[in-house]
Amino acid sequence: MQPPATYVHSWHCTLLHGEFGVYPSKGIRYALSLTQTGLHIQRLVPKPEDDQRIVVPILDMVGCHTLRRGSSDTFAYFSIFTYPLKKKKVTMGSSRTRQRTVRTFRVDEESDYNKNKAVAEKWAIALKCLIQGIPISSETELVPDLLPRTRRLFLLLNPCGGRGNAFQQCHSHILPMITEADISYNLIQTERQNHARELVQGINLEEWDGIIVISGDGLLYEVINGLMERPDWEDAIKMPVGILPCGSGNALAGAINYNAGFEQAMGSELLLNCILLLCRGTVMPMDLVSVTTCSGTRCFSFLSVAWGFISDVDIESEKYRHMGSARFTVGTMVRVASLRTYKGRLSYLPVLDGHRPICRSITLAANGSLVPFQRSQLHRTISDMGLCEERNVMYKRSSASYDTNELPSFETPSPGSPTALHTSSFPFDSLSEPSNQEGRPLHRDVASTNHHQVNGPKDDLIPPLGQPVPKTWVTLEEDFVLVLAIYQSHLGADLFTAPFSSINDGLIHLFFVKAGISRASLVRLFLAMEKGNHIEMECPYVVHVPARAFRLEPLTQKGILTVDGEQVEYGPIQAQMHSGLSNLISGSNRIMQKPLC
Ligand SMILES: Nc1ncnc2c1ncn2[C@@H]1O[C@H](COP(=O)(O)OP(=O)(O)OP(=O)(O)O)[C@@H](O)[C@H]1O
């Protein structure tokens, strides 16, 4: 990660310098120089044959502890805990993994322990400040007051998430690393669906600096909605939340990993990256979308609303849960083999760029092979409707700026009001009741059925579900293979679905695939999505539109709708963006503060 050009000089200036022994002592001595971005280690004794230096990036560090060996020892020690990324040779090629490395330095300049201890503490304070993104310079007096009080995290672990190995991951990686980062915690194992939702409704906000789910996206969905159900929701939703990926999809973890500038990762590499970022602890606003289902129930979503192919695969693949993320691959193959289409009406409030709506299409050749980016048929279709100029809009990651739409605002009806809709008034059914192979009931029920969310900011962009959408909205009636509204870059840790999306860009990215797409093209689309390459493709059947609000009215009677991967009641559904409503522990230092050096 590069510092801003104007700060390059100060970025490399030395904050601290010293010469130390090591533990265990083998007569080796090092010169250490600390800069804003790394610790430079130069061996002094025995003298190296060539001028080799090791640079340990601050980004690889989780913490630093000071130590003493015994009361008679006059030396003080400081240990630095790092997790550098190492390449590992495996049978077929190589893979990456983070390996714990501890370096302990001996402060032995003085014959008085207290003087050596003061030096060791100074180094520990400086390192901790840099890890946590607290600005320091060579002029800063390195005193303990620079550091915030010990962070206290409320950890919620779902023993049934993903492959069911969250408990094992917690003991082998998570707890050791956060202890090295001086984080105190309370760990609770969830016992059933909605347990996390209930727990966060009862916590004292003053007692915690963050709520972390050790699970998949489903548990975070419960936490966010539990916070929104509190009478003090305005304060509660500002509680920083975080995720340590132990689920199947791990979409938000994929987005956090990408936001931090790491390479796309899965499994324990992704988990270790996310623990590292949690230890840094920096917080950023995260967009939430309020979703209203046909009964008038409102819930808050941080990831996606899906209908058709994606929600079918998500829910129908529950029976392959033991496979971890591979369950989605199997589910995709099954669903491709018996491809369904769904008739529906999709309306959306487009985002204006210089007062022009933006849309893009992705084109595959008729035979399903990738072709260079061209103007697509669908582009023309929309342009002909006077909705969009014929042009290709390329998005830059986190640099897009759009005009605010000036639109009338609407009152949202309370769930009991005459305009609110009720499930019974819609002739819709869920396509499938989730069940596993053995026929045992699954832990997933249709989410939020019993939760009427009344709190939260007003949905001022959408009229009540029973009323028509404003004339300024775009409405399409189509046979769809899928409709997806996503507001994170990733739909799964290895599904880089919206590369132009960022955690707080205030945009709902609507993707839809129309009936007519060949099975081969659909498979290619999902394969290309792994690396985000689908964006370079053109396909007349695949469209992306940024929006601020949308309404989806299924006209096919049976189907599955999901919000953040959780099944919700089937029927008309609508949603509106509430930008930056929550806070996410992203650990990212992308918005760097000017160093005071
Ligand atoms: N002890 C438990 N037993 C059964 N289900 C539980 C338990 N604790 C939580 N749950 C439920 O498990 C569901 C799935 O959890 P989660 O989403 O975290 O994992 P996942 O589905 O494997 O991952 P992802 O959502 O990333 O695909 C949640 O809806 C949650 O309510």
XYZ file of C-alpha atoms and ligand atoms in Angstrom:
628
model
C 0.000 0.000 0.000
C 1.601 3.282 -1.071
C 1.468 6.459 1.027
C 0.215 9.619 -0.711
C 3.017 11.028 -2.915
C 3.359 14.305 -0.987
C 4.095 12.436 2.224
C 6.651 10.037 0.792
C 9.597 11.763 2.407
C 8.076 11.870 5.886
C 6.738 8.336 5.414
C 10.272 6.988 5.265
C 11.831 9.074 8.021
C 12.969 7.250 11.127
C 10.726 7.423 14.168
C 12.941 5.367 16.469
C 16.391 3.839 16.214
C 18.243 1.509 18.569
C 20.701 -1.376 18.881
C 19.555 -4.487 20.695
C 20.402 -8.057 21.493
C 17.903 -10.860 20.947
C 16.265 -13.595 22.955
C 17.407 -16.338 23.123
C 20.813 -14.645 23.157
C 23.356 -16.092 20.757
C 25.691 -13.100 20.795
C 23.681 -11.655 17.898
C 22.932 -7.911 17.771
C 20.694 -5.918 15.519
C 20.165 -2.265 14.637
C 16.450 -1.442 14.465
C 14.926 1.559 12.667
C 11.204 2.176 12.809
C 9.404 4.113 10.065
C 5.688 4.743 9.492
C 5.412 1.636 7.322
C 7.903 -0.887 8.659
C 10.599 -2.045 11.017
C 14.026 -2.208 9.372
C 16.241 -4.858 10.943
C 19.983 -4.824 10.211
C 22.274 -7.461 11.712
C 25.360 -5.961 13.341
C 27.001 -8.953 15.108
C 28.130 -11.232 13.552
C 28.577 -8.872 10.627
C 26.624 -10.019 7.601
C 28.595 -10.862 4.481
C 26.512 -8.506 2.380
C 24.441 -5.525 3.430
C 21.210 -7.434 3.979
C 18.285 -5.779 5.708
C 14.955 -7.229 6.656
C 11.950 -4.935 6.533
C 8.950 -6.123 8.531
C 5.828 -4.284 7.281
C 3.608 -2.766 9.981
C 0.681 -4.310 8.054
C 1.930 -7.794 9.008
C 2.077 -7.006 12.758
C -0.678 -7.615 15.294
C 0.961 -6.474 18.527
C 3.980 -5.974 20.746
C 4.484 -7.024 24.378
C 7.177 -6.035 26.881
C 8.656 -8.729 29.134
C 11.133 -9.413 31.940
C 12.824 -12.794 32.478
C 13.184 -12.670 36.264
C 13.454 -10.151 39.077
C 17.273 -10.310 39.079
C 17.560 -9.638 35.336
C 18.451 -6.048 34.441
C 17.500 -6.522 30.784
C 14.060 -5.700 29.375
C 12.577 -7.354 26.307
C 9.982 -6.544 23.691
C 8.356 -9.156 21.468
C 6.796 -8.293 18.113
C 4.080 -10.608 16.753
C 3.901 -10.760 12.969
C 2.030 -12.855 10.415
C 3.833 -12.473 7.077
C 2.406 -14.078 3.971
C 4.508 -17.044 2.874
C 4.302 -19.130 -0.269
C 3.838 -22.798 0.471
C 4.674 -25.554 -1.997
C 1.781 -27.957 -2.439
C 1.471 -31.027 -4.666
C 0.041 -29.029 -7.553
C 1.746 -25.625 -7.585
C 1.937 -23.286 -4.598
C -0.429 -21.679 -2.131
C -0.096 -18.760 0.255
C -0.451 -18.786 3.990
C 0.319 -16.418 6.859
C 2.891 -17.784 9.288
C 3.255 -16.591 12.861
C 6.696 -15.130 13.538
C 7.740 -13.741 16.923
C 10.880 -11.615 17.248
C 12.070 -10.794 20.758
C 14.647 -8.029 21.225
C 16.732 -7.454 24.372
C 17.226 -3.929 25.682
C 20.568 -4.126 27.479
C 22.181 -0.698 27.171
C 21.808 0.239 30.859
C 22.653 -1.620 34.051
C 19.378 -0.443 35.630
C 16.286 -2.530 34.720
C 13.891 0.449 34.898
C 15.882 2.381 32.304
C 15.912 -0.613 29.929
C 12.205 -1.154 30.580
C 11.440 2.470 29.627
C 13.156 1.934 26.256
C 11.295 -1.363 25.641
C 7.979 0.340 26.481
C 8.729 3.231 24.151
C 9.208 0.777 21.284
C 6.059 -1.131 22.199
C 3.979 2.086 22.303
C 5.345 3.266 18.943
C 4.665 -0.105 17.303
C 1.142 -0.340 18.740
C 0.338 3.189 17.556
C 1.466 2.350 14.030
C -0.481 -0.939 14.018
C -3.668 0.830 15.129
C -3.197 3.779 12.766
C -2.596 6.338 15.538
C -0.460 9.106 14.023
C 2.987 9.587 15.574
C 6.147 11.387 14.507
C 9.774 11.443 15.585
C 8.756 14.397 17.803
C 5.938 12.514 19.558
C 6.508 11.781 23.216
C 5.855 8.049 23.369
C 3.734 7.744 26.508
C 1.053 5.100 27.318
C -1.682 7.774 27.074
C -1.257 7.797 23.293
C -2.975 4.420 23.155
C -6.720 3.998 23.574
C -7.908 1.865 26.469
C -7.823 -1.886 25.943
C -10.415 -2.725 23.291
C -13.261 -4.968 24.417
C -14.943 -7.099 21.822
C -18.151 -9.078 22.039
C -17.471 -12.228 20.022
C -20.348 -14.336 18.705
C -19.404 -17.743 17.344
C -21.780 -19.862 15.252
C -20.708 -23.509 15.706
C -22.855 -24.477 12.701
C -21.591 -21.874 10.198
C -19.803 -23.168 7.075
C -18.225 -26.541 7.701
C -18.790 -26.187 11.417
C -15.129 -25.531 12.288
C -15.497 -22.047 13.811
C -14.677 -23.284 17.307
C -11.477 -24.934 16.132
C -10.427 -21.811 14.148
C -11.171 -19.704 17.178
C -8.790 -21.648 19.386
C -6.040 -22.156 16.839
C -5.932 -18.649 15.297
C -8.442 -16.083 16.507
C -8.004 -16.028 20.280
C -4.166 -16.266 20.203
C -3.920 -13.380 17.707
C -6.341 -11.025 19.424
C -4.605 -11.721 22.742
C -1.321 -10.692 21.124
C -3.117 -7.499 20.037
C -4.109 -6.797 23.689
C -7.808 -7.098 22.910
C -10.058 -8.306 25.702
C -13.171 -10.238 24.753
C -16.250 -12.126 25.784
C -16.887 -15.163 23.588
C -20.406 -16.552 23.266
C -21.421 -19.538 21.184
C -24.823 -19.092 19.532
C -27.239 -21.906 20.289
C -29.891 -21.445 17.636
C -31.169 -19.215 14.869
C -31.861 -15.663 16.106
C -29.843 -16.179 19.301
C -27.321 -13.536 18.188
C -30.211 -11.207 17.352
C -31.580 -11.548 20.892
C -28.158 -11.244 22.548
C -27.263 -7.922 20.918
C -30.612 -6.478 21.956
C -29.642 -6.930 25.586
C -26.015 -5.758 25.691
C -24.863 -2.556 27.332
C -23.367 -0.505 24.485
C -21.000 1.285 26.882
C -19.269 -1.983 27.707
C -18.112 -2.865 24.207
C -15.961 -1.443 21.426
C -17.272 -3.836 18.819
C -19.381 -6.903 18.033
C -17.604 -9.544 15.983
C -19.224 -12.554 14.386
C -17.090 -15.666 13.955
C -19.274 -17.155 11.283
C -20.727 -16.352 7.882
C -22.765 -13.403 6.655
C -26.008 -14.797 8.114
C -24.953 -14.184 11.686
C -23.953 -10.590 10.940
C -27.377 -10.073 9.358
C -28.882 -11.124 12.698
C -26.575 -8.776 14.636
C -27.401 -5.766 12.463
C -31.124 -6.406 12.697
C -30.897 -7.058 16.429
C -29.214 -3.664 16.871
C -31.874 -1.996 14.721
C -34.648 -3.540 16.839
C -33.385 -1.803 19.971
C -35.228 1.329 21.144
C -31.828 3.111 21.084
C -31.149 1.889 17.515
C -29.599 5.209 16.473
C -26.724 4.695 18.927
C -26.739 0.909 18.705
C -26.221 0.753 14.945
C -23.094 2.880 15.343
C -21.482 0.072 17.367
C -18.616 -1.145 15.130
C -19.266 -4.635 13.781
C -16.783 -7.056 12.285
C -16.606 -10.510 10.773
C -14.098 -13.343 11.021
C -15.014 -15.662 8.154
C -16.082 -19.124 9.275
C -19.155 -19.450 7.039
C -19.789 -20.862 3.580
C -19.989 -17.750 1.415
C -18.073 -15.167 3.478
C -18.978 -12.322 1.128
C -18.357 -9.426 3.513
C -14.991 -10.890 4.530
C -14.112 -10.997 0.817
C -15.082 -7.317 0.520
C -13.057 -6.330 3.609
C -10.046 -8.252 2.268
C -10.335 -6.450 -1.077
C -10.877 -3.068 0.560
C -7.612 -3.560 2.499
C -5.724 -4.141 -0.746
C -4.996 -7.841 -0.158
C -5.135 -10.376 -2.962
C -8.363 -12.371 -3.176
C -8.184 -15.156 -0.600
C -10.166 -18.076 0.727
C -10.088 -20.360 3.743
C -7.492 -19.784 6.410
C -5.617 -17.140 4.351
C -8.796 -15.040 4.291
C -9.408 -15.702 7.971
C -5.866 -14.647 8.953
C -6.086 -11.506 6.795
C -9.341 -10.597 8.536
C -7.938 -11.245 12.029
C -4.958 -9.047 11.153
C -7.320 -6.265 10.051
C -9.449 -6.708 13.175
C -6.310 -6.294 15.306
C -5.570 -2.997 13.517
C -9.128 -2.083 14.385
C -9.782 0.958 12.182
C -13.470 1.601 11.574
C -15.255 2.923 8.482
C -18.918 3.640 7.690
C -20.815 0.839 5.969
C -23.931 1.269 3.815
C -27.113 -0.469 4.870
C -30.154 -1.030 2.706
C -33.605 -1.132 4.248
C -35.644 -3.932 2.680
C -39.425 -4.136 2.940
C -41.074 -7.465 2.186
C -44.670 -8.085 1.151
C -45.998 -8.287 4.723
C -44.603 -4.830 5.474
C -41.727 -6.281 7.485
C -38.629 -4.124 7.257
C -35.126 -5.482 7.714
C -31.653 -4.034 7.196
C -29.239 -5.591 4.770
C -25.497 -5.043 4.282
C -24.943 -7.364 1.324
C -27.622 -8.311 -1.178
C -31.168 -9.085 -2.220
C -31.408 -12.020 -4.629
C -34.121 -13.684 -6.681
C -33.890 -16.552 -9.125
C -30.715 -18.446 -9.895
C -28.584 -17.052 -7.047
C -31.142 -17.403 -4.249
C -32.143 -20.848 -5.559
C -28.519 -22.030 -5.410
C -27.972 -20.459 -1.982
C -30.984 -22.053 -0.327
C -31.148 -25.314 -2.270
C -27.457 -26.021 -1.596
C -28.072 -26.058 2.182
C -28.124 -29.858 1.891
C -24.473 -29.795 0.800
C -23.435 -27.593 3.767
C -20.774 -30.099 4.887
C -18.832 -29.227 1.698
C -18.157 -25.637 2.824
C -17.988 -23.127 -0.043
C -17.920 -25.996 -2.597
C -21.628 -26.373 -1.883
C -22.267 -23.369 -4.157
C -20.360 -24.967 -7.058
C -22.410 -28.152 -6.743
C -25.609 -26.115 -6.316
C -24.751 -24.047 -9.417
C -24.242 -27.163 -11.541
C -27.540 -28.653 -10.372
C -29.438 -25.436 -11.095
C -27.742 -24.892 -14.486
C -28.849 -28.378 -15.498
C -32.466 -27.437 -14.844
C -32.393 -23.737 -15.594
C -35.513 -21.847 -14.526
C -36.804 -18.457 -15.537
C -38.983 -16.139 -13.518
C -41.375 -13.512 -14.766
C -41.220 -10.286 -12.838
C -41.382 -6.523 -12.815
C -38.260 -4.651 -11.754
C -38.432 -0.933 -11.043
C -35.519 1.171 -9.901
C -34.448 4.678 -9.166
C -31.382 5.088 -11.384
C -28.275 6.912 -10.242
C -27.533 10.003 -12.227
C -24.031 10.835 -13.369
C -24.150 14.451 -14.461
C -27.949 14.027 -14.660
C -27.651 11.034 -17.028
C -28.579 7.570 -15.887
C -25.791 5.016 -15.912
C -26.131 1.465 -17.081
C -23.850 -1.113 -18.564
C -24.292 -4.487 -20.117
C -21.988 -7.427 -20.249
C -21.826 -9.349 -23.499
C -20.869 -12.906 -24.268
C -20.733 -14.122 -27.835
C -23.700 -16.224 -28.885
C -21.612 -19.361 -28.429
C -20.739 -18.292 -24.902
C -17.079 -17.354 -25.560
C -15.718 -14.081 -24.244
C -15.579 -11.179 -26.685
C -13.995 -7.750 -26.250
C -16.120 -5.027 -24.691
C -18.524 -3.612 -27.271
C -21.666 -1.610 -27.342
C -24.370 -4.095 -26.571
C -27.868 -4.613 -27.889
C -29.329 -3.978 -24.511
C -27.526 -0.684 -24.277
C -29.254 0.335 -27.447
C -32.573 -0.933 -26.203
C -32.376 1.182 -23.094
C -31.025 4.132 -25.044
C -33.917 3.860 -27.469
C -36.224 4.156 -24.509
C -34.629 7.521 -23.836
C -33.235 6.301 -20.558
C -29.576 6.086 -21.222
C -26.954 7.358 -23.599
C -25.158 4.811 -25.714
C -21.856 4.733 -23.993
C -19.744 2.440 -21.936
C -19.235 3.599 -18.408
C -16.173 2.250 -16.693
C -16.152 2.493 -12.943
C -13.138 3.315 -10.875
C -12.928 1.639 -7.543
C -14.104 3.972 -4.776
C -13.645 7.073 -6.924
C -17.109 7.329 -8.418
C -19.087 10.409 -7.460
C -22.696 10.837 -8.421
C -25.245 13.551 -8.129
C -27.870 13.210 -5.482
C -31.236 12.549 -7.034
C -33.715 15.246 -6.280
C -36.930 13.363 -5.801
C -40.036 13.703 -3.716
C -39.924 11.804 -0.482
C -42.508 9.302 0.675
C -43.924 8.337 4.006
C -43.342 4.708 4.889
C -46.488 3.099 6.256
C -46.329 1.446 9.618
C -46.827 -2.330 9.370
C -50.380 -2.108 10.582
C -51.447 0.793 8.376
C -53.965 0.276 5.555
C -51.320 0.646 2.842
C -49.055 -2.034 4.292
C -49.289 -5.353 2.474
C -49.680 -8.728 4.078
C -48.309 -12.062 2.935
C -51.760 -13.560 2.725
C -52.766 -11.012 0.100
C -50.147 -12.408 -2.320
C -50.562 -15.732 -4.055
C -46.835 -16.520 -3.754
C -45.098 -19.565 -2.369
C -41.545 -20.393 -1.543
C -40.119 -22.666 -4.153
C -38.617 -24.999 -1.620
C -38.721 -25.520 2.058
C -35.148 -25.878 3.226
C -34.371 -29.381 4.432
C -31.213 -31.413 4.631
C -30.451 -34.861 3.309
C -31.429 -36.642 6.471
C -34.691 -34.755 6.614
C -33.684 -33.057 9.876
C -34.973 -29.503 10.267
C -32.317 -26.996 9.283
C -31.238 -24.125 11.444
C -32.413 -21.690 8.745
C -36.026 -20.638 8.780
C -37.476 -17.945 6.594
C -35.690 -14.993 8.125
C -37.473 -12.147 9.832
C -40.975 -13.616 9.508
C -41.606 -12.910 13.143
C -39.762 -9.630 13.227
C -41.579 -6.498 12.256
C -38.808 -3.961 11.976
C -40.234 -0.552 12.700
C -37.087 1.309 13.706
C -34.593 2.963 11.448
C -34.426 6.001 9.207
C -37.400 6.831 7.007
C -37.452 5.353 3.504
C -37.935 8.678 1.740
C -37.205 7.435 -1.798
C -39.782 4.656 -2.059
C -43.568 4.825 -1.912
C -45.409 2.139 0.074
C -45.488 -1.253 -1.679
C -49.158 -0.905 -2.602
C -48.611 2.391 -4.455
C -47.080 2.852 -7.918
C -43.427 3.844 -8.219
C -42.681 7.442 -9.281
C -42.586 8.250 -12.995
C -38.881 9.062 -12.758
C -38.150 5.394 -12.040
C -37.309 2.859 -14.731
C -39.585 -0.195 -14.942
C -38.885 -3.418 -16.837
C -41.121 -6.447 -17.168
C -39.088 -9.478 -18.170
C -38.482 -13.168 -17.864
C -35.443 -13.216 -15.615
C -32.918 -15.920 -14.848
C -31.829 -13.876 -11.861
C -32.071 -10.477 -10.247
C -29.377 -9.447 -7.810
C -29.046 -6.220 -5.845
C -25.577 -6.093 -4.277
C -23.833 -3.336 -2.293
C -20.493 -5.005 -1.544
C -17.753 -5.947 -4.000
C -18.121 -9.674 -3.253
C -21.082 -12.048 -3.249
C -18.841 -14.777 -1.825
C -15.156 -14.773 -0.893
C -14.395 -15.993 -4.436
C -17.221 -14.175 -6.232
C -15.939 -10.733 -7.174
C -19.351 -9.687 -8.434
C -19.196 -5.871 -8.221
C -15.531 -4.803 -8.503
C -16.570 -1.139 -8.751
C -18.503 -1.279 -5.486
C -17.071 -0.130 -2.188
C -18.249 -0.536 1.393
C -19.698 2.974 1.609
C -20.322 4.207 -1.947
C -24.046 4.717 -1.312
C -24.997 2.596 -4.334
C -27.153 -0.458 -4.896
C -25.669 -2.352 -7.841
C -28.531 -4.038 -9.660
C -27.594 -6.955 -11.873
C -30.103 -8.929 -13.840
C -29.839 -11.786 -16.295
C -32.669 -12.127 -18.781
C -34.136 -15.347 -20.099
C -32.491 -16.483 -23.329
C -28.946 -16.732 -21.996
C -27.414 -20.092 -22.849
C -26.308 -22.457 -20.105
C -22.707 -22.175 -21.382
C -22.823 -18.376 -21.160
C -24.216 -18.519 -17.653
C -21.468 -20.871 -16.525
C -18.832 -18.631 -18.169
C -20.324 -15.620 -16.463
C -19.968 -17.216 -13.031
C -16.492 -18.558 -13.795
C -15.343 -15.095 -14.907
C -16.912 -13.597 -11.765
C -14.332 -15.382 -9.654
C -11.745 -12.792 -10.703
C -14.166 -9.992 -11.557
C -13.471 -10.473 -15.287
C -17.183 -10.691 -16.141
C -17.195 -6.891 -16.155
C -14.966 -6.886 -19.249
C -17.438 -9.155 -21.042
C -20.483 -8.076 -22.975
C -23.695 -10.035 -22.981
C -27.068 -8.843 -24.221
C -28.715 -10.843 -21.462
C -26.735 -9.435 -18.539
C -27.226 -5.900 -17.282
C -25.790 -3.840 -14.464
C -27.420 -0.622 -13.253
C -26.445 1.423 -10.208
C -29.512 2.522 -8.277
C -30.547 4.084 -4.993
C -33.789 2.183 -4.573
C -35.662 -0.610 -6.314
C -38.837 -2.643 -6.245
C -39.117 -6.217 -7.439
C -42.529 -7.735 -8.097
C -42.350 -11.463 -8.873
C -45.061 -12.469 -11.329
C -44.137 -16.157 -11.116
C -45.931 -17.704 -8.193
C -43.186 -19.886 -6.752
C -39.683 -18.769 -6.000
C -37.035 -17.962 -3.408
C -36.032 -14.499 -2.258
C -33.016 -13.948 -0.054
C -31.692 -10.970 1.865
C -27.981 -11.332 2.736
C -28.307 -15.020 1.897
C -31.196 -15.527 4.339
C -34.540 -16.614 2.906
C -37.362 -14.092 3.334
C -41.047 -14.292 2.523
C -41.805 -14.526 -1.171
C -43.663 -11.708 -2.911
C -43.107 -8.061 -3.839
C -40.051 -6.607 -2.156
C -38.483 -3.174 -2.224
C -35.373 -1.546 -0.856
C -33.632 1.773 -0.377
C -30.038 2.718 0.333
C -29.108 4.334 3.675
C -25.520 5.308 3.097
C -23.032 4.848 5.933
C -25.703 3.920 8.492
C -23.505 1.369 10.290
C -19.824 1.112 11.210
C -17.547 -1.688 10.074
C -14.187 -2.709 11.526
C -12.328 -2.855 8.228
C -8.784 -2.404 9.550
C -8.014 -0.510 6.402
C -5.703 2.477 6.439
C -6.670 3.535 2.934
C -7.694 6.948 4.217
C -4.301 7.758 5.616
C -3.710 10.605 7.962
C -0.773 12.877 7.312
C 2.099 11.671 9.461
C 3.348 14.245 11.922
C 7.016 13.368 11.332
N -26.141 -22.941 17.211
C -26.771 -22.804 16.060
N -27.423 -23.857 15.510
C -28.039 -23.759 14.329
N -28.076 -22.622 13.583
C -27.466 -21.541 14.083
C -26.775 -21.580 15.338
N -26.241 -20.356 15.556
C -26.584 -19.578 14.494
N -27.315 -20.278 13.610
C -27.858 -19.862 12.298
O -27.000 -20.322 11.259
C -27.330 -19.597 10.082
C -26.191 -19.600 9.098
O -25.098 -19.016 9.655
P -24.025 -18.211 8.814
O -24.655 -17.402 7.761
O -23.229 -17.468 9.787
O -23.181 -19.354 8.113
P -23.182 -19.802 6.601
O -24.560 -19.841 6.065
O -22.394 -21.062 6.522
O -22.298 -18.695 5.911
P -22.632 -17.605 4.753
O -23.848 -16.852 5.214
O -21.399 -16.736 4.686
O -22.851 -18.405 3.516
C -27.773 -18.230 10.581
O -29.031 -17.960 10.031
C -27.878 -18.375 12.097
O -29.095 -17.882 12.578
